[in-house]
Amino acid sequence: MASSAVITTIRGAILLLALIVFLGNIMMWIIMPTDTYYNDWLLHILTATNSTFFGIQGPIMLDFTLPILFIAVLGCIYMHLVKRNTSIIQRGKRDENFKFLKRPMIVKGFGIVNVTELALFTMFIALCVWYYADYVRHWFKQVPLLQMTRSEKVWQTKFDRVAIVTGTTGNLCLTFLFYPVARKSSILPMLGLTSEASVKYHIWLGHIAMGLFTAHGFLYIVYWTITNRLSEMVKWDDHYVSNIAGEISLLCGLALWITTYPKIRRKMFELFLYTHYLYIFFIIFFIMHIGIGFACIMLPGFYLFVIDRYLRFLQSRQKVQLVSARVLSCETIELNFSKSRGLNYTPTSTIFINVPSISKLQWHPFTITSSSNLEAESLSVVIKCEGSWTRNLYDIVSSPSSIDHLQVSVEGPYGPASTHFLRHDKLVMISGGSGITPFISIIRELIYITCTLKCETPKITLISVFKNSSHLSILDLILPISNTPSNSCNLDLQIEAYVTREKVHPKDKIESPRTILFKPNSDDVPISPTLGPNSWLWLAAIISSSFIIFLVLLGIFTQFVVYPIDQNTNKLYSYTKKGSMNMLFICFSIVVASSAAFLWNKKQNAKEAKIQVLEESITSESSNSSFGEDIEMESLPIESIITSVNVHYGQRPDFERILLDVKESSVGVLVSGPKKMRQDVAAICSHGQADNLHFESISFTW
């Protein structure tokens, strides 16, 4: 208990330190467009940090890059302590004093948001408005001198200043754009967020950033037209802003932006997916356009994203062992992978899957349905035919002449650092169609807690809405193939299934799931943690060491190549060469540090895998003879775990009546399904008469 208290105190201190550093960083953003910064602060900073090793780039990195990377390292240490100190049993009620901050709201254009999200977004917009307005005021002071130098009218020069401020404000949005899409982020978990839940912030920021960048480009085309200088469009200034680089970057960004339109994304997902790889050229030419000095402002978010992306690449090169599959009658399959015992994940986690025989480039996310505690050596996902890729996979697995081996690679798992389902007296899980998948993992975790640990769990009501009765077979997946608990399990689980397109029970009996076994391959390995059990500490080491390597390389390059020519004037040495070398140094540093950490942990994972394979080979005969027993376990009456299963035909659930009738003092309402369903339930939970309802939207991938 004393050790736990010490760890909790350390975690609190880390959070406080990270908050102080972050507020200091935000203060720099606020003060940056002011006269105080340019006429006082910047002069002192340049004087105090005048160095032949980093030049003017040094103070910018000191002000904007280093603080965020420091917070990221603190976040890694914080998450390591959370992992050490987090028990699977997390009791205690929610803090009712701040419940209103998480109360769901329906905001047109944003969907479901809470008061905290709305307040933070409002403050960000206020920061953008302040940044824009004060920069306009600051740079309008340059108008008289520029107007005389360029021999143009005052309003034309002001037009130019407005155009450039529009672009610099877009850079502010770009600074925060990459944090939500770093799947193994150390910053998001400190805020209680996951990458999956934060994608909406990436979307919001992307729309604002591209809107500003598009306006920036359009305004400059208009400016060059009215000043008879359209030739500026084909100018690549090696010692100032490169217009061609900016135009190429904008075109890449526009291609990205257009394909995010919902109808294009849904109907032509492959186009959306492949077009998104243009972000590489967008960033390269963006840096060429503005110069590496100013780009250092947005560098930390992108730096952390590159580390995450490279670690995902390293993991994706491995072929994982696919053990078996269950084929359901509703064009759905469950894939079961072998995993190392050291790989732990929380319910509602996701994993990205690639099948080279279908597509070498496409990676599709799926919600994990297994529990790492209940199923220590296996990991399962459920996949339904809802596109060309999933259709091809289903046809391969379910064909009468089934293949005996399928090459698969994965990235992940990714998910929340901890869950709080046990804090409630009752859980009401509402799913629509494919949305049931995250609830399977939650239920399996609760089965483990109540049956193995013999601990009390909340009462559970699962409300599942399906189009037709064939989808009822998905309920068979609630229990795993093996490790099914005995009838002594005290889990109180009631299922209310609604079949909307059929009015009566079908005469034909629903087919039982068909199990297919795959042969092992010597190249296949169990799914293992990329950076081992101490992954957060390894990530902190990668961030720290890679940045140190980058600074050493940058210092040598600046000292012996740039400074002899430029003399810290930032006017003589080529912007293009400097930006290119900086990007090269960043990539080299990340590759060296990440590869070293990955290879070290790969050796450790290989040792554990050999031990695991040896144990499996010793018991292979018994497992082969008992496989039939596992099949029999599947046919165990599902009521051994589930209190009751009620199927309602030809109707939809009355969510308001169901939820308002729940009398427990603390009710967790978890919703996973179509947008309209989530918004309807969120509206009910936001009623003043439903103070006992705690809404949570669960993201899912199928």
XYZ file of C-alpha atoms in Angstrom:
702
model
C 0.000 0.000 0.000
C 2.864 2.376 0.854
C 4.521 1.640 -2.498
C 1.219 2.283 -4.276
C 0.848 5.628 -2.497
C 4.391 6.638 -3.479
C 3.739 5.752 -7.132
C 0.476 7.713 -7.064
C 2.337 10.744 -5.641
C 5.033 10.479 -8.317
C 2.369 10.252 -11.019
C 0.706 13.382 -9.653
C 4.035 15.228 -9.639
C 4.711 14.175 -13.249
C 1.283 15.397 -14.330
C 1.842 18.723 -12.575
C 5.275 19.186 -14.168
C 3.910 18.277 -17.612
C 1.051 20.773 -17.145
C 3.447 23.566 -16.152
C 5.675 22.917 -19.182
C 2.645 22.759 -21.492
C 1.207 26.021 -20.159
C 4.618 27.608 -20.693
C 4.573 26.357 -24.286
C 1.080 27.775 -24.837
C 2.270 31.075 -23.368
C 4.976 31.169 -26.061
C 2.270 30.738 -28.701
C 0.269 33.592 -27.153
C 3.228 35.941 -26.853
C 4.792 35.050 -30.226
C 2.821 37.470 -32.473
C 3.280 40.437 -30.101
C 5.755 43.303 -30.210
C 7.004 42.211 -26.789
C 8.236 38.936 -28.268
C 9.965 40.454 -31.317
C 11.347 43.591 -29.685
C 12.311 42.194 -26.276
C 12.082 38.436 -25.740
C 13.499 37.295 -29.082
C 16.503 39.591 -28.814
C 17.353 38.268 -25.367
C 16.814 34.655 -26.479
C 19.044 35.095 -29.532
C 21.735 36.733 -27.416
C 21.592 34.066 -24.711
C 21.577 31.173 -27.187
C 23.910 32.563 -29.826
C 25.638 29.417 -31.001
C 27.642 28.334 -34.016
C 26.216 24.823 -33.538
C 22.515 25.499 -34.079
C 22.222 29.085 -35.321
C 18.786 30.711 -35.218
C 17.213 27.248 -35.341
C 18.478 26.609 -31.798
C 16.263 29.073 -29.891
C 13.189 28.044 -31.908
C 13.752 24.385 -30.962
C 14.384 25.449 -27.377
C 11.083 27.346 -27.241
C 8.774 25.049 -29.199
C 10.319 21.600 -29.867
C 12.133 20.626 -26.679
C 9.200 21.311 -24.251
C 6.808 18.987 -26.118
C 9.363 16.189 -26.435
C 10.084 16.601 -22.710
C 6.355 16.231 -22.008
C 6.307 13.110 -24.204
C 9.123 11.557 -22.164
C 7.335 12.469 -18.927
C 4.228 10.855 -20.387
C 6.119 7.618 -21.023
C 7.298 7.496 -17.411
C 3.772 8.317 -16.216
C 2.232 5.519 -18.309
C 4.854 3.047 -17.086
C 3.863 3.836 -13.509
C 0.173 3.528 -14.438
C 0.850 0.103 -15.938
C 2.733 -1.011 -12.822
C 0.193 0.323 -10.389
C -3.027 -0.520 -12.233
C -4.924 -3.464 -10.877
C -7.457 -5.235 -13.039
C -9.922 -4.549 -10.230
C -10.593 -0.813 -10.240
C -13.327 0.078 -7.847
C -14.727 3.319 -6.600
C -17.446 5.605 -7.876
C -17.036 8.400 -10.353
C -16.442 11.908 -9.059
C -19.962 13.351 -9.173
C -18.647 16.879 -8.551
C -17.317 17.119 -12.112
C -19.863 14.943 -13.872
C -21.198 17.908 -15.868
C -17.808 18.239 -17.595
C -18.348 14.866 -19.303
C -22.058 15.198 -19.944
C -22.680 14.434 -23.639
C -23.920 17.175 -25.953
C -25.024 16.984 -29.588
C -23.422 19.781 -31.584
C -24.205 20.053 -35.283
C -21.081 19.465 -37.351
C -19.184 17.972 -34.405
C -21.444 15.094 -33.329
C -21.257 13.970 -29.704
C -19.007 16.163 -27.566
C -18.858 16.990 -23.877
C -18.396 20.291 -22.067
C -14.639 19.752 -21.657
C -14.105 19.075 -25.361
C -16.225 22.045 -26.351
C -14.400 24.338 -23.923
C -10.944 23.229 -25.119
C -11.955 23.585 -28.765
C -13.341 27.054 -28.065
C -10.065 28.038 -26.377
C -8.110 26.730 -29.370
C -10.235 28.780 -31.761
C -9.690 31.803 -29.486
C -5.915 31.152 -29.665
C -6.113 31.025 -33.479
C -8.124 34.271 -33.598
C -5.664 35.989 -31.242
C -2.690 34.650 -33.200
C -4.193 35.850 -36.493
C -5.338 39.265 -35.265
C -2.143 40.177 -33.443
C 0.088 39.021 -36.290
C -1.935 41.183 -38.681
C -1.472 44.153 -36.339
C 2.259 43.422 -35.964
C 2.948 42.993 -39.666
C 0.847 45.962 -40.720
C 3.574 48.044 -39.089
C 5.894 46.819 -41.865
C 3.536 48.075 -44.587
C 5.001 51.594 -45.145
C 8.543 50.304 -45.696
C 7.463 47.322 -47.821
C 5.090 49.494 -49.866
C 7.908 51.833 -50.839
C 10.329 48.973 -51.521
C 7.885 47.148 -53.794
C 6.402 50.270 -55.405
C 2.844 49.146 -54.819
C -0.280 50.568 -53.180
C -0.786 50.381 -49.420
C -3.869 48.159 -49.688
C -1.948 45.736 -51.877
C 0.828 45.427 -49.304
C -1.767 44.929 -46.556
C -3.354 42.245 -48.721
C 0.035 40.491 -48.836
C 0.387 40.683 -45.049
C -3.091 39.205 -44.527
C -2.237 36.365 -46.919
C 0.969 35.471 -45.065
C -0.746 35.612 -41.646
C -3.404 33.213 -42.939
C -0.666 30.706 -43.754
C 1.146 31.089 -40.417
C -2.137 30.510 -38.566
C -2.545 27.296 -40.558
C 0.861 26.262 -39.193
C -0.594 26.630 -35.683
C -3.253 24.025 -36.562
C -0.639 21.820 -38.222
C 1.337 21.838 -34.973
C -1.410 19.868 -33.202
C -2.535 17.810 -36.213
C -0.338 14.733 -35.720
C -0.825 14.071 -32.004
C -4.201 12.271 -32.405
C -2.904 9.885 -35.109
C 0.142 8.635 -33.204
C -1.342 5.296 -32.124
C 1.215 4.630 -29.385
C 1.194 8.173 -28.060
C 2.437 8.959 -24.560
C 0.695 12.340 -24.493
C -2.893 11.278 -25.230
C -3.113 8.660 -22.420
C -2.087 11.285 -19.853
C -5.273 13.108 -20.859
C -7.324 9.912 -20.658
C -7.578 9.695 -24.458
C -6.831 7.065 -27.088
C -5.855 7.513 -30.703
C -9.167 5.968 -31.834
C -11.199 8.397 -29.721
C -9.043 11.359 -30.789
C -9.388 10.915 -34.548
C -12.208 13.474 -34.485
C -9.734 16.111 -33.247
C -7.450 15.238 -36.165
C -10.410 15.728 -38.514
C -11.358 19.092 -36.985
C -7.782 20.361 -37.092
C -7.308 19.048 -40.624
C -10.343 20.941 -41.903
C -9.239 24.186 -40.241
C -5.600 23.818 -41.373
C -6.495 23.038 -44.994
C -9.067 25.818 -45.042
C -6.400 28.304 -43.939
C -3.715 26.927 -46.275
C -6.117 26.987 -49.228
C -7.070 30.579 -48.412
C -3.362 31.416 -48.065
C -2.590 30.049 -51.541
C -5.641 31.655 -53.142
C -4.894 35.060 -51.595
C -1.340 34.975 -52.930
C -2.516 34.096 -56.442
C -4.872 37.075 -56.263
C -2.074 39.272 -54.863
C 0.360 38.310 -57.639
C -2.375 38.909 -60.212
C -3.279 42.413 -59.028
C 0.406 43.376 -58.777
C 1.279 41.881 -62.191
C 3.733 39.389 -60.674
C 2.272 35.988 -61.636
C 5.810 34.861 -62.465
C 6.264 34.526 -58.683
C 4.247 31.284 -58.911
C 7.178 29.490 -60.573
C 9.821 30.903 -58.233
C 11.975 28.649 -56.075
C 13.910 31.047 -53.848
C 16.772 29.128 -52.266
C 17.266 31.794 -49.601
C 13.660 32.680 -48.766
C 10.158 31.294 -49.224
C 9.941 28.832 -52.119
C 6.613 29.384 -53.866
C 6.752 26.245 -56.038
C 7.349 24.074 -52.966
C 4.348 25.695 -51.274
C 2.160 25.064 -54.307
C 3.175 21.388 -54.501
C 2.514 21.008 -50.780
C -0.904 22.661 -51.162
C -1.861 20.398 -54.088
C -0.960 17.317 -52.022
C -2.970 18.702 -49.123
C -5.977 19.402 -51.337
C -5.905 15.829 -52.661
C -5.864 14.617 -49.055
C -8.652 16.961 -48.070
C -11.009 16.199 -50.951
C -10.845 12.426 -50.441
C -11.885 12.810 -46.790
C -15.360 13.830 -47.964
C -17.651 11.212 -46.340
C -19.210 9.917 -49.568
C -15.805 9.508 -51.245
C -14.323 7.879 -48.140
C -17.163 5.354 -47.855
C -17.567 4.456 -51.528
C -13.887 4.645 -52.528
C -12.030 3.792 -49.340
C -8.939 2.607 -51.241
C -8.669 6.015 -52.929
C -8.973 7.716 -49.527
C -6.354 5.353 -48.050
C -3.741 5.654 -50.779
C -4.212 9.418 -51.173
C -3.473 9.878 -47.483
C 0.117 8.743 -48.106
C 0.586 12.108 -49.804
C 1.120 13.503 -46.304
C 4.800 12.582 -46.788
C 5.168 14.938 -49.769
C 2.936 17.504 -48.097
C 5.336 17.762 -45.138
C 8.528 17.614 -47.241
C 7.485 20.450 -49.522
C 5.929 22.368 -46.615
C 9.341 22.425 -44.918
C 10.964 23.418 -48.232
C 8.408 26.235 -48.499
C 8.776 27.858 -45.091
C 12.279 26.747 -44.107
C 13.331 24.413 -41.324
C 13.598 27.250 -38.777
C 9.898 28.095 -38.812
C 9.018 24.405 -39.335
C 10.568 23.624 -35.932
C 7.391 25.097 -34.437
C 5.301 22.209 -35.796
C 8.154 19.686 -35.573
C 7.454 17.965 -32.194
C 4.063 16.523 -33.144
C 5.376 15.247 -36.462
C 8.574 13.960 -34.786
C 6.546 11.810 -32.373
C 4.339 10.621 -35.238
C 7.392 9.519 -37.269
C 8.695 7.488 -34.301
C 5.301 5.818 -33.936
C 5.035 5.210 -37.693
C 8.495 3.610 -37.917
C 7.852 1.314 -34.948
C 4.621 0.228 -36.635
C 6.596 -0.457 -39.812
C 9.068 -2.653 -37.918
C 6.270 -4.642 -36.295
C 4.437 -5.035 -39.606
C 7.428 -6.819 -41.194
C 6.775 -9.857 -38.988
C 4.419 -12.661 -40.009
C 2.121 -13.698 -37.181
C 0.664 -17.119 -36.493
C -3.006 -17.518 -37.426
C -4.252 -20.542 -35.466
C -7.902 -20.949 -36.424
C -11.045 -19.295 -37.721
C -14.744 -19.611 -36.956
C -17.122 -19.033 -39.871
C -20.595 -17.724 -38.997
C -23.751 -17.904 -41.074
C -24.023 -14.088 -41.348
C -20.948 -13.707 -43.569
C -18.783 -13.108 -40.534
C -15.564 -14.777 -39.416
C -13.603 -14.837 -36.184
C -9.823 -15.071 -36.597
C -7.795 -16.496 -33.706
C -4.084 -15.643 -33.517
C -1.360 -16.993 -31.283
C 0.029 -14.399 -28.878
C 2.789 -14.314 -26.309
C 1.790 -14.455 -22.666
C 3.573 -11.145 -22.104
C 1.213 -9.260 -24.405
C -1.500 -7.573 -22.360
C -4.205 -5.264 -23.627
C -7.413 -3.771 -22.324
C -10.959 -4.424 -23.553
C -12.041 -2.369 -26.619
C -8.457 -2.390 -27.983
C -7.931 -2.565 -31.732
C -5.431 -4.226 -34.041
C -4.536 -3.496 -37.662
C -4.379 -6.479 -40.033
C -2.690 -6.904 -43.407
C -3.138 -9.944 -45.671
C -0.545 -9.697 -48.494
C -2.401 -12.186 -50.691
C -5.303 -9.678 -50.832
C -3.383 -6.388 -50.745
C 0.162 -5.595 -49.655
C -0.660 -1.966 -48.864
C -4.070 -2.107 -47.195
C -4.222 -2.244 -43.394
C -7.627 -2.558 -41.792
C -8.413 -1.990 -38.084
C -10.529 -4.471 -36.125
C -11.707 -4.469 -32.530
C -10.198 -7.261 -30.453
C -12.893 -9.523 -29.009
C -10.688 -11.638 -26.748
C -9.479 -10.936 -23.213
C -5.729 -11.079 -22.610
C -6.431 -12.365 -19.091
C -8.987 -15.036 -19.998
C -7.127 -16.116 -23.152
C -3.440 -15.774 -22.298
C -2.109 -17.350 -25.511
C -4.645 -16.282 -28.126
C -6.027 -13.083 -29.607
C -9.211 -12.935 -31.659
C -10.979 -10.453 -33.916
C -14.358 -10.605 -35.653
C -14.600 -9.538 -39.306
C -17.797 -8.999 -41.278
C -18.096 -8.635 -45.061
C -18.652 -4.930 -45.587
C -16.217 -4.134 -48.404
C -14.091 -5.672 -51.118
C -11.155 -6.446 -48.804
C -13.266 -8.166 -46.136
C -15.239 -9.990 -48.853
C -12.022 -11.399 -50.321
C -10.835 -12.482 -46.877
C -14.160 -14.157 -46.094
C -14.152 -16.006 -49.436
C -10.622 -17.292 -48.824
C -11.338 -18.545 -45.301
C -14.868 -19.879 -45.830
C -14.424 -21.581 -49.210
C -15.133 -25.352 -49.225
C -11.510 -26.020 -50.191
C -10.132 -23.959 -47.329
C -6.434 -23.140 -47.375
C -4.338 -24.605 -44.580
C -2.207 -21.487 -44.071
C -2.726 -17.746 -44.455
C 0.067 -15.187 -44.207
C -0.954 -12.267 -41.991
C 0.843 -9.277 -40.464
C -0.436 -7.040 -37.688
C 0.165 -3.697 -36.019
C -0.866 -3.184 -32.407
C -2.788 -3.753 -30.222
C -3.774 -0.172 -29.423
C -6.263 0.783 -26.762
C -6.970 2.617 -23.514
C -4.407 2.379 -20.722
C -7.103 1.244 -18.287
C -10.839 0.722 -18.075
C -13.338 1.749 -15.421
C -16.277 -0.561 -16.025
C -16.211 -1.903 -12.448
C -16.918 1.555 -11.056
C -20.593 1.169 -11.919
C -23.355 -0.832 -10.298
C -24.782 -1.727 -13.687
C -23.606 -1.661 -17.300
C -26.034 -1.126 -20.152
C -24.292 -1.984 -23.418
C -26.107 -0.838 -26.547
C -24.861 -2.089 -29.904
C -26.032 -1.767 -33.468
C -24.911 -4.462 -35.904
C -21.137 -4.590 -35.933
C -20.951 -2.494 -32.774
C -21.243 -5.592 -30.613
C -17.542 -6.473 -31.068
C -16.045 -4.251 -28.318
C -18.677 -5.545 -25.890
C -17.560 -9.131 -26.492
C -14.107 -8.215 -25.153
C -15.640 -6.400 -22.153
C -17.890 -9.346 -21.306
C -15.012 -11.837 -21.602
C -12.929 -9.650 -19.281
C -15.784 -9.550 -16.759
C -16.149 -13.340 -17.081
C -12.501 -13.645 -16.074
C -12.932 -11.290 -13.126
C -16.033 -12.940 -11.716
C -15.172 -16.586 -12.481
C -11.405 -16.679 -11.983
C -10.754 -13.880 -9.499
C -14.117 -14.462 -7.766
C -14.756 -10.725 -7.571
C -18.068 -8.940 -7.766
C -18.899 -7.337 -11.113
C -21.697 -5.006 -12.236
C -24.947 -6.349 -13.597
C -24.913 -6.294 -17.381
C -27.676 -5.714 -19.896
C -26.614 -6.131 -23.514
C -29.035 -4.579 -26.028
C -28.100 -5.688 -29.541
C -29.896 -4.523 -32.668
C -29.537 -6.686 -35.798
C -31.072 -6.464 -39.265
C -31.945 -10.170 -39.523
C -31.868 -13.312 -37.420
C -28.736 -14.767 -39.038
C -26.725 -12.148 -37.131
C -27.884 -13.695 -33.847
C -25.084 -16.231 -34.357
C -22.657 -13.470 -33.307
C -23.904 -13.992 -29.758
C -22.155 -17.380 -29.821
C -18.848 -15.490 -29.878
C -19.402 -14.064 -26.409
C -17.844 -17.237 -25.034
C -14.340 -18.135 -26.260
C -13.638 -21.512 -27.885
C -11.580 -22.620 -24.891
C -11.192 -21.532 -21.265
C -14.962 -21.302 -20.990
C -15.785 -20.996 -17.285
C -17.914 -23.466 -15.487
C -21.508 -23.002 -14.460
C -20.331 -21.593 -11.135
C -19.744 -18.225 -12.764
C -21.809 -15.509 -11.065
C -21.829 -13.027 -13.938
C -25.265 -11.411 -14.176
C -25.683 -10.954 -17.941
C -28.993 -10.373 -19.678
C -29.228 -10.073 -23.466
C -32.018 -8.263 -25.281
C -31.642 -8.872 -29.023
C -33.778 -6.967 -31.533
C -34.206 -8.242 -35.115
C -35.633 -5.302 -37.065
C -36.325 -6.755 -40.527
C -38.037 -10.003 -39.546
C -41.363 -10.177 -37.719
C -41.278 -13.836 -36.679
C -38.698 -16.424 -35.739
C -37.342 -18.032 -38.945
C -38.230 -21.671 -39.579
C -34.707 -22.530 -40.641
C -32.329 -23.219 -37.787
C -29.327 -20.889 -37.564
C -26.186 -22.776 -38.500
C -23.581 -23.243 -35.777
C -20.165 -21.663 -36.333
C -17.759 -23.801 -38.373
C -14.190 -24.028 -37.056
C -11.194 -24.127 -39.403
C -7.656 -24.937 -38.258
C -4.537 -23.513 -39.895
C -1.183 -25.273 -40.018
C 1.725 -23.514 -38.314
C 4.594 -22.105 -40.380
C 8.197 -21.856 -39.225
C 8.315 -18.167 -40.196
C 5.224 -17.279 -38.169
C 5.556 -15.863 -34.653
C 3.043 -15.145 -31.887
C 1.846 -11.549 -31.608
C 4.201 -9.935 -29.093
C 4.640 -6.451 -27.597
C 6.826 -4.464 -30.003
C 8.986 -2.992 -27.253
C 8.497 -5.689 -24.630
C 6.789 -5.481 -21.236
C 8.528 -2.167 -20.418
C 7.401 -0.590 -23.685
C 6.801 2.861 -22.226
C 10.335 3.115 -20.837
C 11.734 1.950 -24.167
C 9.657 4.592 -25.949
C 11.029 7.263 -23.594
C 14.549 6.051 -24.407
C 13.827 6.192 -28.149
C 12.460 9.753 -27.978
C 15.368 10.970 -25.838
C 18.220 9.180 -27.625
C 16.965 9.913 -31.135
C 16.647 13.624 -30.371
C 20.139 13.690 -28.869
C 21.522 11.987 -31.995
C 19.656 14.537 -34.122
C 21.109 17.469 -32.131
C 24.656 16.066 -32.442
C 24.319 15.628 -36.202
C 22.695 19.037 -36.586
C 25.412 20.682 -34.473
C 28.209 19.148 -36.533
C 26.500 20.074 -39.787
C 25.834 23.662 -38.690
C 29.304 24.165 -37.218
C 31.324 22.871 -40.153
C 29.038 23.370 -43.172
C 26.435 26.085 -42.563
C 28.188 28.538 -40.237
C 31.312 29.110 -42.370
C 28.992 30.318 -45.156
C 26.043 31.801 -43.267
C 27.678 33.249 -40.116
C 24.286 32.912 -38.289
C 22.633 35.416 -40.639
C 20.141 32.831 -41.934
C 20.355 34.554 -45.346
C 23.219 32.930 -47.255
C 23.051 29.159 -46.906
C 20.451 27.354 -49.028
C 17.072 26.881 -47.316
C 16.502 23.788 -49.442
C 19.763 22.107 -48.459
C 19.320 22.993 -44.799
C 15.756 21.663 -44.719
C 16.733 18.499 -46.599
C 19.622 17.744 -44.259
C 17.435 18.345 -41.198
C 14.830 15.879 -42.481
C 17.591 13.381 -43.246
C 19.064 13.761 -39.740
C 15.635 13.313 -38.138
C 14.897 10.145 -40.099
C 18.377 8.721 -39.489
C 18.200 9.409 -35.736
C 14.763 7.827 -35.386
C 15.727 4.787 -37.466
C 18.897 4.144 -35.426
C 17.290 4.554 -31.983
C 14.053 2.722 -32.832
C 15.763 -0.149 -34.653
C 18.142 -0.768 -31.757
C 15.267 -0.901 -29.240
C 13.107 -3.051 -31.519
C 15.847 -5.601 -32.308
C 16.750 -5.969 -28.634
C 13.150 -6.683 -27.684
C 12.681 -8.918 -30.728
C 15.406 -11.203 -29.367
C 13.672 -11.318 -25.990
C 10.323 -12.053 -27.634
C 11.931 -14.828 -29.689
C 13.239 -16.487 -26.520
C 9.792 -16.382 -24.924
C 8.218 -17.691 -28.139
C 10.585 -20.689 -28.182
C 9.620 -21.557 -24.625
C 5.941 -21.182 -25.487
C 6.281 -23.343 -28.630
C 8.181 -25.977 -26.650
C 5.411 -26.152 -24.056
C 2.806 -26.392 -26.809
C 4.701 -29.172 -28.576
C 4.902 -31.181 -25.351
C 1.134 -31.020 -24.987
C 0.352 -31.267 -28.722
C -0.978 -34.797 -28.519
C -3.297 -33.999 -25.666
C -4.439 -30.794 -27.343
C -5.204 -32.660 -30.577
C -7.249 -35.234 -28.749
C -9.033 -32.595 -26.738
C -9.897 -30.332 -29.662
C -13.171 -32.137 -29.978
C -13.768 -31.259 -26.340
C -13.246 -27.595 -27.215
C -15.904 -27.917 -29.891
C -18.183 -29.390 -27.289
C -17.457 -26.396 -25.075
C -18.806 -24.211 -27.853
C -22.102 -26.023 -27.635
C -22.408 -25.564 -23.912
C -25.694 -23.820 -23.152
C -24.953 -20.127 -23.352
C -27.223 -19.693 -20.313
C -24.333 -21.100 -18.204
C -22.991 -17.533 -18.312
C -25.971 -15.526 -19.523
C -28.970 -15.045 -17.245
C -31.462 -14.716 -20.098
C -31.618 -14.130 -23.846
C -34.732 -12.430 -25.191
C -35.154 -11.985 -28.931
C -37.612 -9.356 -30.165
C -38.687 -9.573 -33.806
C -39.948 -6.729 -35.975
C -39.252 -3.916 -33.511
C -36.624 -1.496 -32.319
C -35.678 -0.911 -28.688
C -37.205 2.021 -26.840
C -33.939 3.371 -25.450
C -35.543 6.116 -23.387
C -37.867 3.734 -21.574
C -35.114 1.157 -21.018
C -32.551 3.613 -19.679
C -34.877 5.692 -17.505
C -36.226 2.509 -15.910
C -32.763 1.553 -14.619
C -32.726 2.401 -10.907
C -29.124 1.641 -9.894
C -27.266 4.680 -8.547
C -24.391 4.445 -11.057
C -25.086 3.107 -14.537
C -22.481 2.969 -17.264
C -24.170 3.384 -20.649
C -21.783 2.135 -23.338
C -22.862 2.651 -26.939
C -21.252 1.241 -30.062
C -22.985 1.468 -33.389
C -24.346 3.833 -36.032
C -24.037 7.586 -35.555
C -27.777 8.144 -35.089
C -27.997 5.459 -32.391
C -25.102 6.995 -30.460
C -26.610 10.469 -30.684
C -30.063 9.256 -29.585
C -28.634 7.539 -26.511
C -26.369 10.515 -25.740
C -29.411 12.809 -25.813
C -31.215 10.585 -23.296
C -28.202 10.473 -20.973
C -27.888 14.257 -21.074
C -31.389 14.708 -19.625
C -31.503 16.223 -16.176
C -33.745 13.363 -14.999
C -31.030 10.792 -15.797
C -28.349 11.742 -13.270
C -27.417 8.108 -12.665
C -26.508 7.504 -16.335
C -22.857 7.848 -17.375
C -22.596 7.907 -21.170
C -19.580 6.600 -23.084
C -19.337 6.185 -26.843
C -17.219 3.130 -27.697
C -15.392 3.226 -31.034
C -15.344 -0.040 -32.962
C -13.870 -1.428 -36.157
C -15.242 -4.479 -37.924
